[in-house]
Every structure is written in C-alpha cells, then in structure tokens.
Short mmCIF file of C-alpha atoms in Angstrom, two decimals:
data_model
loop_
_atom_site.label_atom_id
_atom_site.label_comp_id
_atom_site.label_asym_id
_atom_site.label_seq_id
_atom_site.Cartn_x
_atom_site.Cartn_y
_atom_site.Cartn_z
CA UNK A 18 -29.95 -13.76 -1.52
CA UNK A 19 -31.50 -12.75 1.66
CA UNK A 20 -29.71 -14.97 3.52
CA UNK A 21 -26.21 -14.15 2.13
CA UNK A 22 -26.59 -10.52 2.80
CA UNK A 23 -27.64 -11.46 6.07
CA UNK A 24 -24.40 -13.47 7.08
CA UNK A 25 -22.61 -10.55 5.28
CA UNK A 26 -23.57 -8.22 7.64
CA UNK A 27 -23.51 -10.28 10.75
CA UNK A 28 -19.66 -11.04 9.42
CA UNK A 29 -19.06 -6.98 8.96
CA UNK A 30 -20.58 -6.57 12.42
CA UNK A 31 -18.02 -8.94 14.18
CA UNK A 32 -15.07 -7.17 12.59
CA UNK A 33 -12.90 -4.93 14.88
CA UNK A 34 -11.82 -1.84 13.98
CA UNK A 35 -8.59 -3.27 13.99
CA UNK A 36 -9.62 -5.36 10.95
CA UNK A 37 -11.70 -2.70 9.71
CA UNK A 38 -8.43 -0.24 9.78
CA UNK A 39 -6.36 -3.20 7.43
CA UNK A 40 -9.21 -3.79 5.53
CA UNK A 41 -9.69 -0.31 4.50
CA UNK A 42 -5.94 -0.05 3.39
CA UNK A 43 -5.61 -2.86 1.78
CA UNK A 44 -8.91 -0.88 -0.21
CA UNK A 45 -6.67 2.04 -0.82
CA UNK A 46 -3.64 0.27 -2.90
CA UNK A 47 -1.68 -1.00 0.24
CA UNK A 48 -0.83 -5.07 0.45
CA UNK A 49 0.65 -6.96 3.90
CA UNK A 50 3.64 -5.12 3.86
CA UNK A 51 3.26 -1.47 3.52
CA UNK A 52 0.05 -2.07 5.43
CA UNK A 53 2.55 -3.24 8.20
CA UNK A 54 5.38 -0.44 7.72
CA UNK A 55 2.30 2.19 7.84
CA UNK A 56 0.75 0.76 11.50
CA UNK A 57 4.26 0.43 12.89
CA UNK A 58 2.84 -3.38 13.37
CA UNK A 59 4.49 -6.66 11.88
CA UNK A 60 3.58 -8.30 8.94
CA UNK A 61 2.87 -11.15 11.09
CA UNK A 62 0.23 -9.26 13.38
CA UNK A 63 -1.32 -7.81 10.03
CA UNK A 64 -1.39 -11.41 7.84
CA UNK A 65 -3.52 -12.71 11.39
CA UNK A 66 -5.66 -9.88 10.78
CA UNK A 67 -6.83 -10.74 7.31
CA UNK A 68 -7.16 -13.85 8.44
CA UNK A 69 -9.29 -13.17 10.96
CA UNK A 70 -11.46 -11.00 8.58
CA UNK A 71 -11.37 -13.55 6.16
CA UNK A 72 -13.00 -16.38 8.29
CA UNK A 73 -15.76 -13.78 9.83
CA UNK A 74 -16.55 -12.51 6.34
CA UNK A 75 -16.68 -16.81 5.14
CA UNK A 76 -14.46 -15.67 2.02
CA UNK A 77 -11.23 -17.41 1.09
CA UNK A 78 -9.77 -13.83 -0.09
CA UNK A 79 -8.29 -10.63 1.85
CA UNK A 80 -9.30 -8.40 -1.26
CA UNK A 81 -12.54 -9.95 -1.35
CA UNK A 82 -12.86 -9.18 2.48
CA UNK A 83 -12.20 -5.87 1.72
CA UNK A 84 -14.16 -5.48 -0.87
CA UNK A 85 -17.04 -6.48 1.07
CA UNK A 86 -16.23 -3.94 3.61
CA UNK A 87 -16.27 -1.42 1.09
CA UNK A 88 -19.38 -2.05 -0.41
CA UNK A 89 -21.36 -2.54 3.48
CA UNK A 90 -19.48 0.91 3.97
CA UNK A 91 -20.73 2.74 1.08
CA UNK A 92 -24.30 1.56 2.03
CA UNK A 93 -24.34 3.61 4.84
CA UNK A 94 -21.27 6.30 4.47
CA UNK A 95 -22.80 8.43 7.32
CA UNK A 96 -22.10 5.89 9.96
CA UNK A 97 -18.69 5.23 8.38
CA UNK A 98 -16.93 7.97 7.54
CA UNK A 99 -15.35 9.00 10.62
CA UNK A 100 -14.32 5.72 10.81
CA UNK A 101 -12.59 5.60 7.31
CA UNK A 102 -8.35 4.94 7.37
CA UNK A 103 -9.03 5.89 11.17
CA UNK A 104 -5.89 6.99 12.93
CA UNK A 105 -4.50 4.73 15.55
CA UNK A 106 -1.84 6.21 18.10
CA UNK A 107 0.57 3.87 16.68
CA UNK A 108 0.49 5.43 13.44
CA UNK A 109 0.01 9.19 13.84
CA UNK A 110 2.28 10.90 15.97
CA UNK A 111 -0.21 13.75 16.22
CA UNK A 112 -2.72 11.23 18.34
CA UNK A 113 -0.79 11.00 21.64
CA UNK A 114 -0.30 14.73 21.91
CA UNK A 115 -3.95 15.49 21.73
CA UNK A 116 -6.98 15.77 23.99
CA UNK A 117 -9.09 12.94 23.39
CA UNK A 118 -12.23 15.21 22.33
CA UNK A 119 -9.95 16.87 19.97
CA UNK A 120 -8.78 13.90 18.11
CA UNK A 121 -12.15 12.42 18.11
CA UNK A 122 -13.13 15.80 16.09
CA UNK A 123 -9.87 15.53 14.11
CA UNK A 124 -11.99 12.62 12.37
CA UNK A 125 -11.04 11.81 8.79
CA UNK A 126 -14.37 11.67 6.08
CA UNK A 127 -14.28 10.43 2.47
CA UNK A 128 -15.73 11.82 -0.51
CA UNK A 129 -16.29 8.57 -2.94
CA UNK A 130 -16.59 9.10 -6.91
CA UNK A 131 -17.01 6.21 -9.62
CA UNK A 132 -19.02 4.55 -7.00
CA UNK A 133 -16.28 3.88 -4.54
CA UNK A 134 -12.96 4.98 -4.94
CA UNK A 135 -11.56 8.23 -2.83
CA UNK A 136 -11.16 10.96 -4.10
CA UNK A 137 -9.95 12.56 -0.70
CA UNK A 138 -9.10 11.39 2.91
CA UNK A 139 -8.36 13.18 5.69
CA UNK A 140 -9.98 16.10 7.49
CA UNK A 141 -8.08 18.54 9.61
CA UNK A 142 -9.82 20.63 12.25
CA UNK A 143 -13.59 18.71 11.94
CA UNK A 144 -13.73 20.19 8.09
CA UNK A 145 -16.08 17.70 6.53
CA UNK A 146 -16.75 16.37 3.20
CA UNK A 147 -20.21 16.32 2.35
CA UNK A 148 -20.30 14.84 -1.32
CA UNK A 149 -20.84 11.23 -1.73
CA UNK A 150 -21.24 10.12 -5.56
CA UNK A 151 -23.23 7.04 -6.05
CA UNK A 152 -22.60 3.84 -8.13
CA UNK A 153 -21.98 0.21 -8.32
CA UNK A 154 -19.02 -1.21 -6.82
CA UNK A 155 -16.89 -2.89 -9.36
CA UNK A 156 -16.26 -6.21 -8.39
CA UNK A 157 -12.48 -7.32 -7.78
CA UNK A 158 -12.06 -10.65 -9.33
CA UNK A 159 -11.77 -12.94 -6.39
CA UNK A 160 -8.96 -15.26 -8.59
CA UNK A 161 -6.93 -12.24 -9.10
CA UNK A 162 -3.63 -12.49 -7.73
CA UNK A 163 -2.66 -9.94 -4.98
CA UNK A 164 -0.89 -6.70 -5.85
CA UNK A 165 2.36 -6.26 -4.98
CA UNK A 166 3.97 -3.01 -3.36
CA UNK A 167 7.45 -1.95 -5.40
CA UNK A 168 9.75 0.15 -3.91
CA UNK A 169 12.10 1.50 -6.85
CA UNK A 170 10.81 4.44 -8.68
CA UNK A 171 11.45 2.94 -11.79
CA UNK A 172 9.07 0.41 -11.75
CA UNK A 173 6.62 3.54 -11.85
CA UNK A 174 5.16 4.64 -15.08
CA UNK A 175 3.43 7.35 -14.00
CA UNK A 176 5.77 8.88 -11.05
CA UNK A 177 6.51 12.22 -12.90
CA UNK A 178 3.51 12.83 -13.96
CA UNK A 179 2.23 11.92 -9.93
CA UNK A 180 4.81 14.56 -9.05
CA UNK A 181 4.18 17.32 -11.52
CA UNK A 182 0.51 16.93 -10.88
CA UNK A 183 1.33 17.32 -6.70
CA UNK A 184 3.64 20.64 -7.89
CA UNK A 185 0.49 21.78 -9.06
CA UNK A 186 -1.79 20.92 -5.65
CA UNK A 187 1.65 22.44 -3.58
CA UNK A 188 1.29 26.09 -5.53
CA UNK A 189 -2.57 26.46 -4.84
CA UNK A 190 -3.24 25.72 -8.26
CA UNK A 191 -6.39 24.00 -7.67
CA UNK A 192 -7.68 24.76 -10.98
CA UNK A 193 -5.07 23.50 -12.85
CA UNK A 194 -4.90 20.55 -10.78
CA UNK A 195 -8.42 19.19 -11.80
CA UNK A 196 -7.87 20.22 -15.56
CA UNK A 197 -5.22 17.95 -15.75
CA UNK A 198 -6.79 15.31 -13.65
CA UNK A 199 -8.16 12.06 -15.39
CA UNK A 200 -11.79 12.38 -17.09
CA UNK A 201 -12.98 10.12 -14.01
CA UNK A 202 -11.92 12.71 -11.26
CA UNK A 203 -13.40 15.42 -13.37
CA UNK A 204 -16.33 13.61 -14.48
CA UNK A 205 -17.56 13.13 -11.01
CA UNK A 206 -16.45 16.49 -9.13
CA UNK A 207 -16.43 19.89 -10.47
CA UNK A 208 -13.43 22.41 -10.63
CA UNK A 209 -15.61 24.58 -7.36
CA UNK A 210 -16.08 21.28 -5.85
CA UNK A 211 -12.51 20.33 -5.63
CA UNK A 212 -11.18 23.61 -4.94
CA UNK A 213 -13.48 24.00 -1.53
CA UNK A 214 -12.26 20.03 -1.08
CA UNK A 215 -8.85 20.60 -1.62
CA UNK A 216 -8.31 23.74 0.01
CA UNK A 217 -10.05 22.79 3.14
CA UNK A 218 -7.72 19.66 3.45
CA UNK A 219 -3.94 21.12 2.36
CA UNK A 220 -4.41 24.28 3.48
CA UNK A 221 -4.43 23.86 7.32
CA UNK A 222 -1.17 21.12 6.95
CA UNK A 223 0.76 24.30 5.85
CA UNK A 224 3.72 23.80 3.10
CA UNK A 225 5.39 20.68 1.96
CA UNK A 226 9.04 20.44 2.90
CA UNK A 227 9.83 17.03 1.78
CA UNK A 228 7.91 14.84 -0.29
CA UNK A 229 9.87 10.90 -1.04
CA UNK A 230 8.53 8.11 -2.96
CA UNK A 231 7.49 4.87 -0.94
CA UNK A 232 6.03 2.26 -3.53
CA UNK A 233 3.80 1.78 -6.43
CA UNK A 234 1.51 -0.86 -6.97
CA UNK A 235 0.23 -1.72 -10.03
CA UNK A 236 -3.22 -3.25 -11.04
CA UNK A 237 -6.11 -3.72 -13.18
CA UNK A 238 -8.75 -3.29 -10.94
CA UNK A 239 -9.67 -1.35 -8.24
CA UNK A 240 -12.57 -1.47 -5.73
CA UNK A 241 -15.41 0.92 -7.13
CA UNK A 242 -13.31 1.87 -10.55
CA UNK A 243 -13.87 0.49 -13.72
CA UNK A 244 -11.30 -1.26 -14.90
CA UNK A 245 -7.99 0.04 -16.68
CA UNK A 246 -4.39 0.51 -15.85
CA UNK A 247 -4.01 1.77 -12.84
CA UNK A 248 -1.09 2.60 -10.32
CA UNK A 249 -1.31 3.33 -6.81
CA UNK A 250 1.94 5.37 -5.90
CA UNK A 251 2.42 6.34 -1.88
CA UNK A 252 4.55 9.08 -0.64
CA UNK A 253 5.99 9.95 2.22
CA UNK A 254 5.53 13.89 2.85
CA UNK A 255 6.79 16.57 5.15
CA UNK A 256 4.03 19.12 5.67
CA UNK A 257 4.82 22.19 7.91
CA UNK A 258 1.98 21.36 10.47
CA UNK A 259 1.78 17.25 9.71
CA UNK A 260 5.26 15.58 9.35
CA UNK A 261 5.48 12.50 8.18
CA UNK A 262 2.29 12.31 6.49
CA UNK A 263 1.48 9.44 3.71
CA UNK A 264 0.08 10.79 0.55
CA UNK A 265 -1.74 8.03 -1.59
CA UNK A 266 -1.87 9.12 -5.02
CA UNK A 267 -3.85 6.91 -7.61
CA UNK A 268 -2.98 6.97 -11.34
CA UNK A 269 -5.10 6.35 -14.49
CA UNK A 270 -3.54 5.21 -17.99
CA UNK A 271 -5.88 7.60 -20.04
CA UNK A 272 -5.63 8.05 -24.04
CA UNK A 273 -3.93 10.80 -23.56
CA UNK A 274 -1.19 9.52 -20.81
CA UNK A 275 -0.77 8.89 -17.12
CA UNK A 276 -3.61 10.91 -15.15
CA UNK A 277 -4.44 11.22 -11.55
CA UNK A 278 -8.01 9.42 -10.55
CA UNK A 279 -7.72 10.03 -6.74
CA UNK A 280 -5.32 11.50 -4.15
CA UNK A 281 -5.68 11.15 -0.11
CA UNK A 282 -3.93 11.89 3.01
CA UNK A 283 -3.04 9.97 6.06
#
C-alpha cells in the first residue's frame, strides 16, 4: 500500500498544470470536447493530454486519472486551491488585460462538500473560501463508460428547474436559493454559510445579461458524491463585469424532483 501511494504521488508530481487544468475539468462534468471548446485548444491537443496523465498516473483511464488528482488534491486543499480550474490566458479574456500580480490574486478557491464535489469556484478580487467539508472520495468505477456532453436542451431533465433555481441566485435570493437546493448542498453548508459564499462570488460580476445553455451530461457517479442521478448542465453567461463566463451547474434527482447539488463559475 505504501508503495502504491508512493508511485501515486510521484505520478501527481510529474503532472503539468496543463494536465492538472484538463484533469480538473474533466472532475467537474466536462469530457474531450467541451474540455476543448472551453481552452480554445483542439480535441486533439486535449485527448494527448489525458494521455499523457494517464501513463504518469500508470492508469488505463482519464476519469480514473482524474479521480486520483482529486483525491491527492483534497489531501492537501491549502496547496491546491489556487490552483483549482486555474485560468489560462487562452481561456479568460480577463487574463491578458491584467497585471500579473493582480491575476495571480484573482486566484480561484473551492469549497468541497460530500467529500469532494464543489460547491463553488471562482473568487473575484482575492475573496476566499475558507470551508472545506471532509469525507471519502467516492470511487468512479474505472469500467464505467465515459460521459458524454449533449448539446440539445431536451436531452436535459432538469434544465428548468437549473434555470428557475439560477432566477433565484440572479434576484439575491440567497435564502431561497439554498431552501430549494438538494438535501446534499444543504446538509453540508448552512443558509449564513452560503449567503457570505454566494454573495462574495456573484456580487462583484455585477448582473446577468445573457445566460444560454451549452450541454448536459448525464451520469451516475460523480467524484466525491454518492451515487444517484445526476446531471451536469454548463451555461454560457453574460455577467455585467465577466462576459462570457461558464456557469457549471450540477443537478440531483431527489424524491422530491430535480435539485441543485453544486454550482461554480469559470
């Protein structure tokens, strides 16, 4: 056992941050593709990549890879989190235009729940998130075949209830908003908790303009969630001080219907 975890974290250590980067999305719902159309890179680049990670990690899966990164990250989500869904210049138009100490401080953090998945992404003007919730990460079955990213909005169960729950997060209704959030968001952050979170994250982007439906991916397991039916639904949003933002919104099946279990921005 010793030994594996060793050659796990020598094979973590030789990652890039390039790897890191598709790694971590392919974490947050994303698969070859969108990871691709989101970096501005081609599939082709991306697919090399994985397979890059893939053979420094000594696993035959890219989910697995990330999975792995996941876990090593939670371990230690000090010396991680400003590294989290880092933005490259490619991919934010906001990087270029900025000072380099300024970006560096426009780091993005992560607050985990259920023992891995996000909650929320993305911190605006060095705001940081402090709470990490503990837990064991659920294991992705390494068989499992790979998500796939649909882009009609019909293949989507749980759009309208996505979008009437985002209504709510647009109007300030942050109360609201975690009342009619999934028992696993509100099991594992309080209504004060994600008010301070949310507000500190959507309030300096300013007003939504545009929001417009990307894909959904659907699965049955997610890294650090127990299992269930779950959709992973990404938008592409218009805020008045972040155009062109991507909003990741993740989607329970609960008893009583469609329920959000995590939101982010990138």
């Amino acid at each position: 056992m010793q030994q594996i975890t060793g050659t796990m974290n020598s094979g973590v250590a030789a990652l890039t941050e390039r790897e890191k980067e598709t790694l971590r999305l392919l974490v947050a719902g994303h698969d070859a593709k969108s990871i691709a159309s989101h970096l501005g890179l081609s599939v082709h680049t991306i697919n090399e990549r994985l397979r890059d990670a893939r053979r420094k990690l000594e696993v035959s899966s890219s989910r697995e890879a990330a999975r792995l990164l996941a876990e090593r990250e939670q371990a230690a989500p000090d010396s991680s989190a400003d590294k989290f869904l880092g933005v490259s210049g490619a991919a934010d138009p906001m990087a270029s235009a900025e000072p380099a100490g300024r970006r560096k401080h426009r780091a993005q953090r992560l607050a985990w729940f259920g023992g891995g998945m996000l909650i929320m992404s993305l911190v605006i003007a060095a705001v940081a998130l402090s709470s990490v919730f503990g837990g064991s990460v659920a294991a992705t079955q390494a068989g499992a075949a790979p998500a796939v990213a649909i882009t009609a909005p019909s293949a989507s169960a749980s759009l309208e209830p996505a979008r009437a729950w985002l209504a709510l997060v647009d109007g300030r209704r942050w109360d609201d908003s975690w009342r009619s959030a999934s028992s696993l968001f509100t099991s594992q952050i309080t209504a004060p908790q994600w008010a301070r979170t949310i507000e500190s994250v959507r309030g300096p982007l300013g007003a939504v303009s545009k929001r417009t439906f990307q894909t959904v991916t659907k699965t049955d397991v997610l890294p650090g969630a127990p299992a269930g039916a779950y959709e992973v639904i990404l938008f592409r949003t218009d805020f008045a001080r972040k155009p062109g933002a991507t909003e990741t919104v993740i989607m329970v099946r609960d008893p009583g219907g469609w329920r959000v279990a995590g939101y982010f921005i990138r």
